[in-house]
PDB file of C-alpha atoms and ligand atoms in Angstrom:
ATOM      1  CA  UNK O   1       3.405 -13.036 -17.863  1.00 37.00           C
ATOM      2  CA  UNK O   2       2.510 -16.531 -16.671  1.00 37.00           C
ATOM      3  CA  UNK O   3       1.938 -17.887 -20.189  1.00 35.00           C
ATOM      4  CA  UNK O   4       5.679 -17.903 -20.794  1.00 35.00           C
ATOM      5  CA  UNK O   5       6.212 -19.817 -17.557  1.00 36.00           C
ATOM      6  CA  UNK O   6       6.919 -23.469 -18.180  1.00 37.00           C
ATOM      7  CA  UNK O   7       5.821 -25.535 -15.223  1.00 48.00           C
ATOM      8  CA  UNK O   8       8.535 -27.578 -13.594  1.00 65.00           C
ATOM      9  CA  UNK O   9       8.522 -29.320 -10.290  1.00 75.00           C
ATOM     10  CA  UNK O  10      10.924 -26.993  -8.561  1.00 83.00           C
ATOM     11  CA  UNK O  11      12.263 -23.810 -10.115  1.00 85.00           C
ATOM     12  CA  UNK O  12      15.847 -22.727  -9.657  1.00 87.00           C
ATOM     13  CA  UNK O  13      16.653 -21.337  -6.190  1.00 91.00           C
ATOM     14  CA  UNK O  14      17.212 -17.862  -7.678  1.00 92.00           C
ATOM     15  CA  UNK O  15      13.610 -17.877  -8.844  1.00 91.00           C
ATOM     16  CA  UNK O  16      12.590 -18.722  -5.294  1.00 92.00           C
ATOM     17  CA  UNK O  17      14.747 -15.906  -3.970  1.00 94.00           C
ATOM     18  CA  UNK O  18      13.303 -13.416  -6.470  1.00 93.00           C
ATOM     19  CA  UNK O  19       9.847 -13.901  -4.953  1.00 92.00           C
ATOM     20  CA  UNK O  20      11.147 -13.317  -1.420  1.00 91.00           C
ATOM     21  CA  UNK O  21      12.154 -10.045   0.247  1.00 89.00           C
ATOM     22  CA  UNK O  22      15.879  -9.479   0.730  1.00 89.00           C
ATOM     23  CA  UNK O  23      16.883  -9.701   4.421  1.00 88.00           C
ATOM     24  CA  UNK O  24      19.952  -7.579   3.693  1.00 88.00           C
ATOM     25  CA  UNK O  25      18.837  -4.594   1.580  1.00 86.00           C
ATOM     26  CA  UNK O  26      15.108  -4.994   2.292  1.00 85.00           C
ATOM     27  CA  UNK O  27      14.239  -5.182  -1.415  1.00 85.00           C
ATOM     28  CA  UNK O  28      10.632  -6.258  -1.791  1.00 85.00           C
ATOM     29  CA  UNK O  29       9.670  -9.550  -3.461  1.00 87.00           C
ATOM     30  CA  UNK O  30      10.140  -9.261  -7.242  1.00 87.00           C
ATOM     31  CA  UNK O  31      12.238  -6.112  -6.884  1.00 86.00           C
ATOM     32  CA  UNK O  32      15.968  -6.284  -7.590  1.00 87.00           C
ATOM     33  CA  UNK O  33      18.468  -6.070  -4.774  1.00 89.00           C
ATOM     34  CA  UNK O  34      20.323  -2.845  -4.263  1.00 86.00           C
ATOM     35  CA  UNK O  35      23.760  -4.367  -4.821  1.00 85.00           C
ATOM     36  CA  UNK O  36      25.961  -1.678  -6.369  1.00 83.00           C
ATOM     37  CA  UNK O  37      29.279  -3.457  -5.671  1.00 84.00           C
ATOM     38  CA  UNK O  38      28.221  -6.658  -7.427  1.00 84.00           C
ATOM     39  CA  UNK O  39      26.913  -4.623 -10.358  1.00 85.00           C
ATOM     40  CA  UNK O  40      30.125  -2.570 -10.560  1.00 87.00           C
ATOM     41  CA  UNK O  41      32.229  -5.737 -10.514  1.00 88.00           C
ATOM     42  CA  UNK O  42      30.138  -7.200 -13.343  1.00 88.00           C
ATOM     43  CA  UNK O  43      30.522  -4.002 -15.380  1.00 88.00           C
ATOM     44  CA  UNK O  44      34.269  -3.986 -14.800  1.00 89.00           C
ATOM     45  CA  UNK O  45      34.666  -7.593 -15.942  1.00 89.00           C
ATOM     46  CA  UNK O  46      32.548  -6.913 -19.014  1.00 88.00           C
ATOM     47  CA  UNK O  47      34.684  -3.905 -19.965  1.00 90.00           C
ATOM     48  CA  UNK O  48      37.753  -6.115 -19.834  1.00 90.00           C
ATOM     49  CA  UNK O  49      36.025  -8.838 -21.870  1.00 88.00           C
ATOM     50  CA  UNK O  50      34.792  -6.500 -24.607  1.00 88.00           C
ATOM     51  CA  UNK O  51      38.131  -4.673 -24.744  1.00 89.00           C
ATOM     52  CA  UNK O  52      39.762  -8.035 -25.361  1.00 88.00           C
ATOM     53  CA  UNK O  53      37.277  -8.782 -28.155  1.00 88.00           C
ATOM     54  CA  UNK O  54      35.127 -11.266 -26.200  1.00 86.00           C
ATOM     55  CA  UNK O  55      31.368 -11.299 -25.861  1.00 85.00           C
ATOM     56  CA  UNK O  56      30.223  -9.703 -22.578  1.00 84.00           C
ATOM     57  CA  UNK O  57      28.906 -11.865 -19.786  1.00 84.00           C
ATOM     58  CA  UNK O  58      25.109 -11.729 -19.437  1.00 83.00           C
ATOM     59  CA  UNK O  59      23.827 -10.551 -16.046  1.00 81.00           C
ATOM     60  CA  UNK O  60      21.845 -13.067 -13.985  1.00 85.00           C
ATOM     61  CA  UNK O  61      18.151 -13.336 -14.840  1.00 84.00           C
ATOM     62  CA  UNK O  62      16.997 -11.784 -11.563  1.00 88.00           C
ATOM     63  CA  UNK O  63      19.813  -9.302 -11.180  1.00 87.00           C
ATOM     64  CA  UNK O  64      22.546  -9.400  -8.566  1.00 89.00           C
ATOM     65  CA  UNK O  65      21.153 -10.727  -5.331  1.00 92.00           C
ATOM     66  CA  UNK O  66      22.511 -10.595  -1.844  1.00 92.00           C
ATOM     67  CA  UNK O  67      23.768 -13.876  -0.445  1.00 92.00           C
ATOM     68  CA  UNK O  68      21.221 -13.927   2.349  1.00 93.00           C
ATOM     69  CA  UNK O  69      18.377 -13.620  -0.158  1.00 94.00           C
ATOM     70  CA  UNK O  70      19.735 -16.491  -2.271  1.00 94.00           C
ATOM     71  CA  UNK O  71      20.074 -18.563   0.884  1.00 94.00           C
ATOM     72  CA  UNK O  72      16.469 -17.826   1.814  1.00 93.00           C
ATOM     73  CA  UNK O  73      15.481 -18.979  -1.687  1.00 94.00           C
ATOM     74  CA  UNK O  74      17.469 -22.199  -1.238  1.00 92.00           C
ATOM     75  CA  UNK O  75      15.845 -22.890   2.118  1.00 91.00           C
ATOM     76  CA  UNK O  76      12.363 -22.364   0.701  1.00 90.00           C
ATOM     77  CA  UNK O  77      13.191 -24.676  -2.208  1.00 90.00           C
ATOM     78  CA  UNK O  78      14.554 -27.408   0.099  1.00 89.00           C
ATOM     79  CA  UNK O  79      11.375 -27.161   2.172  1.00 87.00           C
ATOM     80  CA  UNK O  80       9.237 -27.654  -0.938  1.00 85.00           C
ATOM     81  CA  UNK O  81      11.266 -30.653  -2.044  1.00 85.00           C
ATOM     82  CA  UNK O  82      10.933 -32.172   1.417  1.00 83.00           C
ATOM     83  CA  UNK O  83       7.168 -31.669   1.440  1.00 82.00           C
ATOM     84  CA  UNK O  84       6.534 -32.932  -2.115  1.00 81.00           C
ATOM     85  CA  UNK O  85       5.827 -36.552  -2.996  1.00 79.00           C
ATOM     86  CA  UNK O  86       8.732 -38.794  -4.028  1.00 79.00           C
ATOM     87  CA  UNK O  87       9.884 -38.205  -7.593  1.00 75.00           C
ATOM     88  CA  UNK O  88       8.262 -41.434  -8.824  1.00 76.00           C
ATOM     89  CA  UNK O  89       4.908 -40.356  -7.435  1.00 79.00           C
ATOM     90  CA  UNK O  90       4.894 -36.843  -8.884  1.00 78.00           C
ATOM     91  CA  UNK O  91       2.399 -36.054 -11.595  1.00 74.00           C
ATOM     92  CA  UNK O  92       4.104 -34.767 -14.769  1.00 70.00           C
ATOM     93  CA  UNK O  93       3.306 -31.133 -15.475  1.00 67.00           C
ATOM     94  CA  UNK O  94       2.368 -30.430 -11.869  1.00 71.00           C
ATOM     95  CA  UNK O  95       4.109 -27.636 -10.000  1.00 73.00           C
ATOM     96  CA  UNK O  96       5.137 -28.612  -6.505  1.00 79.00           C
ATOM     97  CA  UNK O  97       6.567 -25.294  -5.449  1.00 83.00           C
ATOM     98  CA  UNK O  98       4.820 -23.021  -2.953  1.00 84.00           C
ATOM     99  CA  UNK O  99       6.244 -19.758  -4.272  1.00 86.00           C
ATOM    100  CA  UNK O 100       3.984 -16.776  -3.645  1.00 83.00           C
ATOM    101  CA  UNK O 101       4.241 -15.112  -7.016  1.00 81.00           C
ATOM    102  CA  UNK O 102       2.018 -12.227  -5.994  1.00 76.00           C
ATOM    103  CA  UNK O 103      -0.101 -12.784  -9.105  1.00 65.00           C
ATOM    104  CA  UNK O 104      -3.245 -13.962  -7.389  1.00 56.00           C
ATOM    105  CA  UNK O 105      -5.914 -11.640  -8.783  1.00 49.00           C
ATOM    106  CA  UNK O 106      -7.840  -9.436  -6.346  1.00 49.00           C
ATOM    107  CA  UNK O 107     -10.456 -11.694  -4.799  1.00 50.00           C
ATOM    108  CA  UNK O 108     -12.891  -8.900  -4.067  1.00 54.00           C
ATOM    109  CA  UNK O 109     -15.676  -8.202  -6.484  1.00 61.00           C
ATOM    110  CA  UNK O 110     -16.929  -4.694  -6.132  1.00 72.00           C
ATOM    111  CA  UNK O 111     -20.275  -3.449  -7.297  1.00 71.00           C
ATOM    112  CA  UNK O 112     -20.295  -0.398  -9.548  1.00 72.00           C
ATOM    113  CA  UNK O 113     -22.134   1.652  -6.958  1.00 78.00           C
ATOM    114  CA  UNK O 114     -21.092   1.954  -3.363  1.00 80.00           C
ATOM    115  CA  UNK O 115     -23.560   0.862  -0.703  1.00 87.00           C
ATOM    116  CA  UNK O 116     -24.134   3.952   1.417  1.00 92.00           C
ATOM    117  CA  UNK O 117     -24.172   3.707   5.172  1.00 92.00           C
ATOM    118  CA  UNK O 118     -26.522   6.493   6.334  1.00 93.00           C
ATOM    119  CA  UNK O 119     -28.112   5.575   9.636  1.00 93.00           C
ATOM    120  CA  UNK O 120     -26.004   7.412  12.215  1.00 91.00           C
ATOM    121  CA  UNK O 121     -26.001   4.546  14.729  1.00 92.00           C
ATOM    122  CA  UNK O 122     -24.850   2.129  12.049  1.00 93.00           C
ATOM    123  CA  UNK O 123     -22.266   4.670  10.907  1.00 95.00           C
ATOM    124  CA  UNK O 124     -20.923   5.063  14.436  1.00 95.00           C
ATOM    125  CA  UNK O 125     -20.744   1.296  14.880  1.00 93.00           C
ATOM    126  CA  UNK O 126     -18.812   0.954  11.621  1.00 94.00           C
ATOM    127  CA  UNK O 127     -16.606   3.835  12.745  1.00 95.00           C
ATOM    128  CA  UNK O 128     -15.786   2.009  15.997  1.00 94.00           C
ATOM    129  CA  UNK O 129     -14.827  -1.076  14.031  1.00 92.00           C
ATOM    130  CA  UNK O 130     -12.500   1.001  11.851  1.00 93.00           C
ATOM    131  CA  UNK O 131     -11.054   3.554  14.264  1.00 92.00           C
ATOM    132  CA  UNK O 132     -11.758   2.145  17.717  1.00 91.00           C
ATOM    133  CA  UNK O 133     -13.903   3.813  20.363  1.00 90.00           C
ATOM    134  CA  UNK O 134     -13.544   7.226  21.999  1.00 89.00           C
ATOM    135  CA  UNK O 135     -14.734   6.374  25.505  1.00 87.00           C
ATOM    136  CA  UNK O 136     -14.947   9.953  26.688  1.00 87.00           C
ATOM    137  CA  UNK O 137     -17.144  11.065  23.813  1.00 86.00           C
ATOM    138  CA  UNK O 138     -19.017   7.762  23.588  1.00 89.00           C
ATOM    139  CA  UNK O 139     -18.516   7.743  19.824  1.00 92.00           C
ATOM    140  CA  UNK O 140     -16.091   6.144  17.429  1.00 93.00           C
ATOM    141  CA  UNK O 141     -12.566   7.577  17.667  1.00 93.00           C
ATOM    142  CA  UNK O 142     -13.156   9.504  14.460  1.00 95.00           C
ATOM    143  CA  UNK O 143     -10.107  10.900  12.688  1.00 92.00           C
ATOM    144  CA  UNK O 144      -9.175  14.545  12.899  1.00 88.00           C
ATOM    145  CA  UNK O 145     -11.846  16.746  11.361  1.00 89.00           C
ATOM    146  CA  UNK O 146     -14.654  14.325  12.135  1.00 93.00           C
ATOM    147  CA  UNK O 147     -14.156  13.982  15.880  1.00 90.00           C
ATOM    148  CA  UNK O 148     -16.931  14.631  18.343  1.00 89.00           C
ATOM    149  CA  UNK O 149     -15.055  17.110  20.550  1.00 86.00           C
ATOM    150  CA  UNK O 150     -15.631  19.957  18.102  1.00 87.00           C
ATOM    151  CA  UNK O 151     -19.301  20.058  19.069  1.00 87.00           C
ATOM    152  CA  UNK O 152     -18.483  21.774  22.370  1.00 86.00           C
ATOM    153  CA  UNK O 153     -16.698  24.693  20.689  1.00 82.00           C
ATOM    154  CA  UNK O 154     -19.672  25.836  18.625  1.00 78.00           C
ATOM    155  CA  UNK O 155     -21.298  28.992  19.966  1.00 80.00           C
ATOM    156  CA  UNK O 156     -24.389  29.621  17.894  1.00 90.00           C
ATOM    157  CA  UNK O 157     -27.145  27.307  16.805  1.00 91.00           C
ATOM    158  CA  UNK O 158     -26.288  27.913  13.147  1.00 92.00           C
ATOM    159  CA  UNK O 159     -22.671  26.927  13.778  1.00 91.00           C
ATOM    160  CA  UNK O 160     -23.728  23.802  15.603  1.00 92.00           C
ATOM    161  CA  UNK O 161     -26.206  22.822  12.865  1.00 92.00           C
ATOM    162  CA  UNK O 162     -23.543  23.276  10.195  1.00 92.00           C
ATOM    163  CA  UNK O 163     -21.046  21.181  12.177  1.00 93.00           C
ATOM    164  CA  UNK O 164     -23.528  18.379  12.798  1.00 93.00           C
ATOM    165  CA  UNK O 165     -24.285  18.244   9.094  1.00 93.00           C
ATOM    166  CA  UNK O 166     -20.564  18.187   8.312  1.00 94.00           C
ATOM    167  CA  UNK O 167     -20.058  15.319  10.767  1.00 95.00           C
ATOM    168  CA  UNK O 168     -23.014  13.312   9.448  1.00 96.00           C
ATOM    169  CA  UNK O 169     -21.882  13.671   5.836  1.00 96.00           C
ATOM    170  CA  UNK O 170     -18.173  13.124   6.521  1.00 96.00           C
ATOM    171  CA  UNK O 171     -18.653  10.090   8.768  1.00 97.00           C
ATOM    172  CA  UNK O 172     -21.111   8.404   6.385  1.00 97.00           C
ATOM    173  CA  UNK O 173     -18.722   9.114   3.531  1.00 97.00           C
ATOM    174  CA  UNK O 174     -15.622   7.677   5.195  1.00 97.00           C
ATOM    175  CA  UNK O 175     -17.235   4.397   6.312  1.00 96.00           C
ATOM    176  CA  UNK O 176     -19.053   3.950   2.974  1.00 96.00           C
ATOM    177  CA  UNK O 177     -15.829   4.600   1.038  1.00 96.00           C
ATOM    178  CA  UNK O 178     -13.826   2.191   3.227  1.00 96.00           C
ATOM    179  CA  UNK O 179     -16.455  -0.549   2.922  1.00 94.00           C
ATOM    180  CA  UNK O 180     -16.691  -0.074  -0.836  1.00 94.00           C
ATOM    181  CA  UNK O 181     -13.015  -0.960  -1.200  1.00 94.00           C
ATOM    182  CA  UNK O 182     -12.937  -3.450   1.679  1.00 93.00           C
ATOM    183  CA  UNK O 183     -10.382  -1.337   3.553  1.00 94.00           C
ATOM    184  CA  UNK O 184      -9.540  -1.194   7.230  1.00 94.00           C
ATOM    185  CA  UNK O 185      -7.492   1.400   9.061  1.00 94.00           C
ATOM    186  CA  UNK O 186      -3.869   0.387   9.643  1.00 92.00           C
ATOM    187  CA  UNK O 187      -2.960  -0.256  13.280  1.00 85.00           C
ATOM    188  CA  UNK O 188       0.134   1.895  13.104  1.00 85.00           C
ATOM    189  CA  UNK O 189       0.990   5.010  11.143  1.00 85.00           C
ATOM    190  CA  UNK O 190       3.579   4.332   8.456  1.00 89.00           C
ATOM    191  CA  UNK O 191       6.738   6.457   8.269  1.00 86.00           C
ATOM    192  CA  UNK O 192       6.133   7.357   4.610  1.00 88.00           C
ATOM    193  CA  UNK O 193       4.381   6.290   1.398  1.00 90.00           C
ATOM    194  CA  UNK O 194       7.013   3.619   0.756  1.00 91.00           C
ATOM    195  CA  UNK O 195       5.015   1.591   3.278  1.00 92.00           C
ATOM    196  CA  UNK O 196       2.604   0.867   0.408  1.00 94.00           C
ATOM    197  CA  UNK O 197       5.264  -1.188  -1.364  1.00 93.00           C
ATOM    198  CA  UNK O 198       5.476  -3.683   1.510  1.00 89.00           C
ATOM    199  CA  UNK O 199       3.404  -6.762   2.157  1.00 85.00           C
ATOM    200  CA  UNK O 200       2.967  -6.016   5.852  1.00 80.00           C
ATOM    201  CA  UNK O 201       3.770  -3.236   8.302  1.00 76.00           C
ATOM    202  CA  UNK O 202       7.375  -2.144   8.243  1.00 78.00           C
ATOM    203  CA  UNK O 203       9.316   1.050   8.761  1.00 82.00           C
ATOM    204  CA  UNK O 204      11.955   2.119   6.274  1.00 85.00           C
ATOM    205  CA  UNK O 205      15.452   0.779   6.958  1.00 84.00           C
ATOM    206  CA  UNK O 206      17.973   3.265   8.282  1.00 84.00           C
ATOM    207  CA  UNK O 207      20.590   4.535   5.887  1.00 80.00           C
ATOM    208  CA  UNK O 208      23.935   2.973   6.774  1.00 83.00           C
ATOM    209  CA  UNK O 209      25.825   6.255   6.661  1.00 85.00           C
ATOM    210  CA  UNK O 210      23.447   8.940   7.837  1.00 84.00           C
ATOM    211  CA  UNK O 211      21.478   6.757  10.266  1.00 83.00           C
ATOM    212  CA  UNK O 212      18.268   8.330   8.957  1.00 82.00           C
ATOM    213  CA  UNK O 213      15.364   6.239   7.677  1.00 81.00           C
ATOM    214  CA  UNK O 214      15.555   5.710   3.944  1.00 81.00           C
ATOM    215  CA  UNK O 215      12.055   7.144   3.406  1.00 83.00           C
ATOM    216  CA  UNK O 216      10.571   8.162   0.104  1.00 81.00           C
ATOM    217  CA  UNK O 217      10.901  11.897  -0.333  1.00 64.00           C
ATOM    218  CA  UNK O 218      12.940  12.300   2.807  1.00 49.00           C
ATOM    219  CA  UNK O 219      10.058  14.368   4.160  1.00 51.00           C
ATOM    220  CA  UNK O 220       8.072  13.890   7.286  1.00 46.00           C
ATOM    221  CA  UNK O 221       4.916  11.920   6.812  1.00 45.00           C
ATOM    222  CA  UNK O 222       2.658  14.793   7.800  1.00 42.00           C
ATOM    223  CA  UNK O 223       4.065  17.441   5.456  1.00 60.00           C
ATOM    224  CA  UNK O 224       2.604  18.923   2.297  1.00 79.00           C
ATOM    225  CA  UNK O 225       0.203  16.592   0.558  1.00 84.00           C
ATOM    226  CA  UNK O 226       0.251  14.300   3.585  1.00 84.00           C
ATOM    227  CA  UNK O 227      -1.967  16.502   5.721  1.00 85.00           C
ATOM    228  CA  UNK O 228      -4.364  14.443   7.868  1.00 88.00           C
ATOM    229  CA  UNK O 229      -3.184  11.107   6.532  1.00 90.00           C
ATOM    230  CA  UNK O 230      -4.946   7.795   7.070  1.00 94.00           C
ATOM    231  CA  UNK O 231      -3.260   4.520   6.176  1.00 95.00           C
ATOM    232  CA  UNK O 232      -5.497   1.716   4.942  1.00 96.00           C
ATOM    233  CA  UNK O 233      -4.971  -2.028   4.715  1.00 94.00           C
ATOM    234  CA  UNK O 234      -6.681  -4.749   2.697  1.00 93.00           C
ATOM    235  CA  UNK O 235      -6.644  -8.086   4.521  1.00 87.00           C
ATOM    236  CA  UNK O 236      -3.764  -6.754   6.591  1.00 86.00           C
ATOM    237  CA  UNK O 237      -1.691  -5.656   3.597  1.00 90.00           C
ATOM    238  CA  UNK O 238      -0.808  -1.991   3.051  1.00 94.00           C
ATOM    239  CA  UNK O 239      -3.192  -0.886   0.294  1.00 96.00           C
ATOM    240  CA  UNK O 240      -3.877   2.862   0.348  1.00 97.00           C
ATOM    241  CA  UNK O 241      -3.049   6.183   1.955  1.00 96.00           C
ATOM    242  CA  UNK O 242      -5.538   9.037   1.964  1.00 96.00           C
ATOM    243  CA  UNK O 243      -4.757  12.622   2.859  1.00 93.00           C
ATOM    244  CA  UNK O 244      -6.533  15.972   2.919  1.00 92.00           C
ATOM    245  CA  UNK O 245      -4.085  18.782   2.127  1.00 90.00           C
ATOM    246  CA  UNK O 246      -5.216  22.383   1.923  1.00 87.00           C
ATOM    247  CA  UNK O 247      -3.296  22.677  -1.362  1.00 85.00           C
ATOM    248  CA  UNK O 248      -4.267  22.924  -5.000  1.00 84.00           C
ATOM    249  CA  UNK O 249      -3.653  19.968  -7.298  1.00 84.00           C
ATOM    250  CA  UNK O 250      -0.825  21.693  -9.133  1.00 84.00           C
ATOM    251  CA  UNK O 251       1.001  22.080  -5.812  1.00 85.00           C
ATOM    252  CA  UNK O 252       1.382  18.353  -5.256  1.00 85.00           C
ATOM    253  CA  UNK O 253       0.865  16.681  -8.666  1.00 87.00           C
ATOM    254  CA  UNK O 254       4.582  16.557  -9.526  1.00 85.00           C
ATOM    255  CA  UNK O 255       5.483  15.164  -6.095  1.00 86.00           C
ATOM    256  CA  UNK O 256       2.905  12.409  -6.340  1.00 89.00           C
ATOM    257  CA  UNK O 257       3.919  11.585  -9.926  1.00 89.00           C
ATOM    258  CA  UNK O 258       7.514  11.123  -8.789  1.00 86.00           C
ATOM    259  CA  UNK O 259       6.521   9.164  -5.738  1.00 87.00           C
ATOM    260  CA  UNK O 260       4.197   6.699  -7.459  1.00 90.00           C
ATOM    261  CA  UNK O 261       6.594   6.480 -10.429  1.00 89.00           C
ATOM    262  CA  UNK O 262       8.980   4.529  -8.213  1.00 89.00           C
ATOM    263  CA  UNK O 263       6.773   1.438  -8.179  1.00 91.00           C
ATOM    264  CA  UNK O 264       4.501   0.393 -11.018  1.00 91.00           C
ATOM    265  CA  UNK O 265       1.954  -1.032  -8.598  1.00 93.00           C
ATOM    266  CA  UNK O 266       1.169   2.450  -7.252  1.00 94.00           C
ATOM    267  CA  UNK O 267      -1.252   5.054  -8.560  1.00 94.00           C
ATOM    268  CA  UNK O 268      -2.657   8.300  -7.211  1.00 94.00           C
ATOM    269  CA  UNK O 269      -5.662  10.494  -7.731  1.00 94.00           C
ATOM    270  CA  UNK O 270      -7.019  13.642  -6.138  1.00 93.00           C
ATOM    271  CA  UNK O 271     -10.414  15.248  -5.949  1.00 90.00           C
ATOM    272  CA  UNK O 272     -12.541  17.583  -3.867  1.00 88.00           C
ATOM    273  CA  UNK O 273     -13.401  17.588  -0.196  1.00 88.00           C
ATOM    274  CA  UNK O 274     -13.588  13.841   0.350  1.00 88.00           C
ATOM    275  CA  UNK O 275     -14.752  13.383   3.910  1.00 92.00           C
ATOM    276  CA  UNK O 276     -12.612  16.061   5.465  1.00 89.00           C
ATOM    277  CA  UNK O 277     -14.206  19.159   3.982  1.00 80.00           C
ATOM    278  CA  UNK O 278     -12.930  22.649   4.778  1.00 80.00           C
ATOM    279  CA  UNK O 279     -11.635  23.477   1.294  1.00 83.00           C
ATOM    280  CA  UNK O 280      -9.186  20.588   1.200  1.00 87.00           C
ATOM    281  CA  UNK O 281      -8.401  18.291  -1.736  1.00 91.00           C
ATOM    282  CA  UNK O 282      -8.548  14.597  -1.100  1.00 94.00           C
ATOM    283  CA  UNK O 283      -5.491  12.611  -2.193  1.00 94.00           C
ATOM    284  CA  UNK O 284      -5.575   8.836  -2.564  1.00 96.00           C
ATOM    285  CA  UNK O 285      -2.472   6.745  -3.299  1.00 96.00           C
ATOM    286  CA  UNK O 286      -3.142   3.074  -3.697  1.00 96.00           C
ATOM    287  CA  UNK O 287      -1.922  -0.321  -4.843  1.00 95.00           C
ATOM    288  CA  UNK O 288      -3.446  -1.065  -8.230  1.00 93.00           C
ATOM    289  CA  UNK O 289      -2.631  -4.759  -8.016  1.00 92.00           C
ATOM    290  CA  UNK O 290      -4.627  -5.058  -4.788  1.00 93.00           C
ATOM    291  CA  UNK O 291      -7.499  -2.637  -5.338  1.00 94.00           C
ATOM    292  CA  UNK O 292      -7.863  -2.157  -9.088  1.00 92.00           C
ATOM    293  CA  UNK O 293      -9.370   1.237  -9.904  1.00 91.00           C
ATOM    294  CA  UNK O 294      -9.922   3.556  -6.966  1.00 94.00           C
ATOM    295  CA  UNK O 295     -11.769   6.847  -6.859  1.00 94.00           C
ATOM    296  CA  UNK O 296     -11.690   9.614  -4.286  1.00 94.00           C
ATOM    297  CA  UNK O 297     -14.643   9.752  -1.907  1.00 95.00           C
ATOM    298  CA  UNK O 298     -16.255  12.664  -3.772  1.00 93.00           C
ATOM    299  CA  UNK O 299     -18.947  10.741  -5.625  1.00 92.00           C
ATOM    300  CA  UNK O 300     -19.821   8.861  -2.447  1.00 95.00           C
ATOM    301  CA  UNK O 301     -19.940  12.162  -0.579  1.00 94.00           C
ATOM    302  CA  UNK O 302     -22.318  13.624  -3.167  1.00 94.00           C
ATOM    303  CA  UNK O 303     -24.579  10.579  -2.908  1.00 94.00           C
ATOM    304  CA  UNK O 304     -24.517  10.717   0.896  1.00 95.00           C
ATOM    305  CA  UNK O 305     -25.375  14.416   0.851  1.00 93.00           C
ATOM    306  CA  UNK O 306     -28.280  13.862  -1.513  1.00 93.00           C
ATOM    307  CA  UNK O 307     -29.603  10.921   0.502  1.00 93.00           C
ATOM    308  CA  UNK O 308     -29.373  12.758   3.827  1.00 91.00           C
ATOM    309  CA  UNK O 309     -31.049  15.843   2.323  1.00 89.00           C
ATOM    310  CA  UNK O 310     -33.874  13.671   0.963  1.00 88.00           C
ATOM    311  CA  UNK O 311     -34.230  12.028   4.377  1.00 84.00           C
ATOM    312  CA  UNK O 312     -34.419  15.405   6.107  1.00 82.00           C
ATOM    313  CA  UNK O 313     -37.066  16.605   3.620  1.00 83.00           C
ATOM    314  CA  UNK O 314     -39.329  13.601   4.194  1.00 80.00           C
ATOM    315  CA  UNK O 315     -38.573  13.007   7.853  1.00 66.00           C
TER     316      UNK O 315
HETATM  317 ZN1  LIG S   1      19.366  -7.475  -1.244  1.00 86.17          ZN
HETATM  318 ZN1  LIG S   2       9.590   5.556   5.279  1.00 86.17          ZN
END
């Protein structure tokens, strides 16, 4: 991609604009504007041209952009020119633009094997850092399914023992998985999976006609595959969504294919219980450009289970 890029001091303002979000239609950086009227006008002119035996007009390199996006590109470009050295002092072949091309490779280097967090105090501390504290329970504010309150509802010793094991395994698994990928829990719940296409928190824009948010799928966030969702960020950027639906893979595979097919940076996978347990399947949707390959928490869960069992046998 970048090997065809010829360095110049300041690219054209449309190139600047292409790497910025559109303030009007909320197109993400490097995604075309949704500008159907401009496109229709172009098509109409081209029909007239070709009917009259002329060559059609080529569309602009970055598609039809909204005026406000072009203006933002111009402003960014002017800022760069103002901040750069005088023309006589510039070094030939040097790029003086500050465009964020989004092509910085993931900085994180991840070991092949996850480091498991097993000690329950350390796990709880990590949990507090990720989810905040539950003052009443004096534990981390664990997500649904791993929260401390369930302990009070268990009647028999066997039930309690099974629950405590579930909590130990699930909590170790979730913090070990998050640390393996360098993920933190998002401060706010996103409206839908389209959140993953943004560079920071943002809700979907409202449709001009219906007044309803222009969400992917048009479904509520908590429906279907999105049971017990957790949104994850990498260095503050939306990076992954995990969920634990009580569905079989074939029930949600087509939906997730369609959903992730809308943006080439997205991928999904699904596996077994993850950290939630209770006969659910874990779903992970993530940004490939930020995280590279991602696996469900199942292998980490298996390793945690084995390690805790070994500890119990020797301790
Ligand atoms: Zn636009
Ligand atoms: Zn949405």
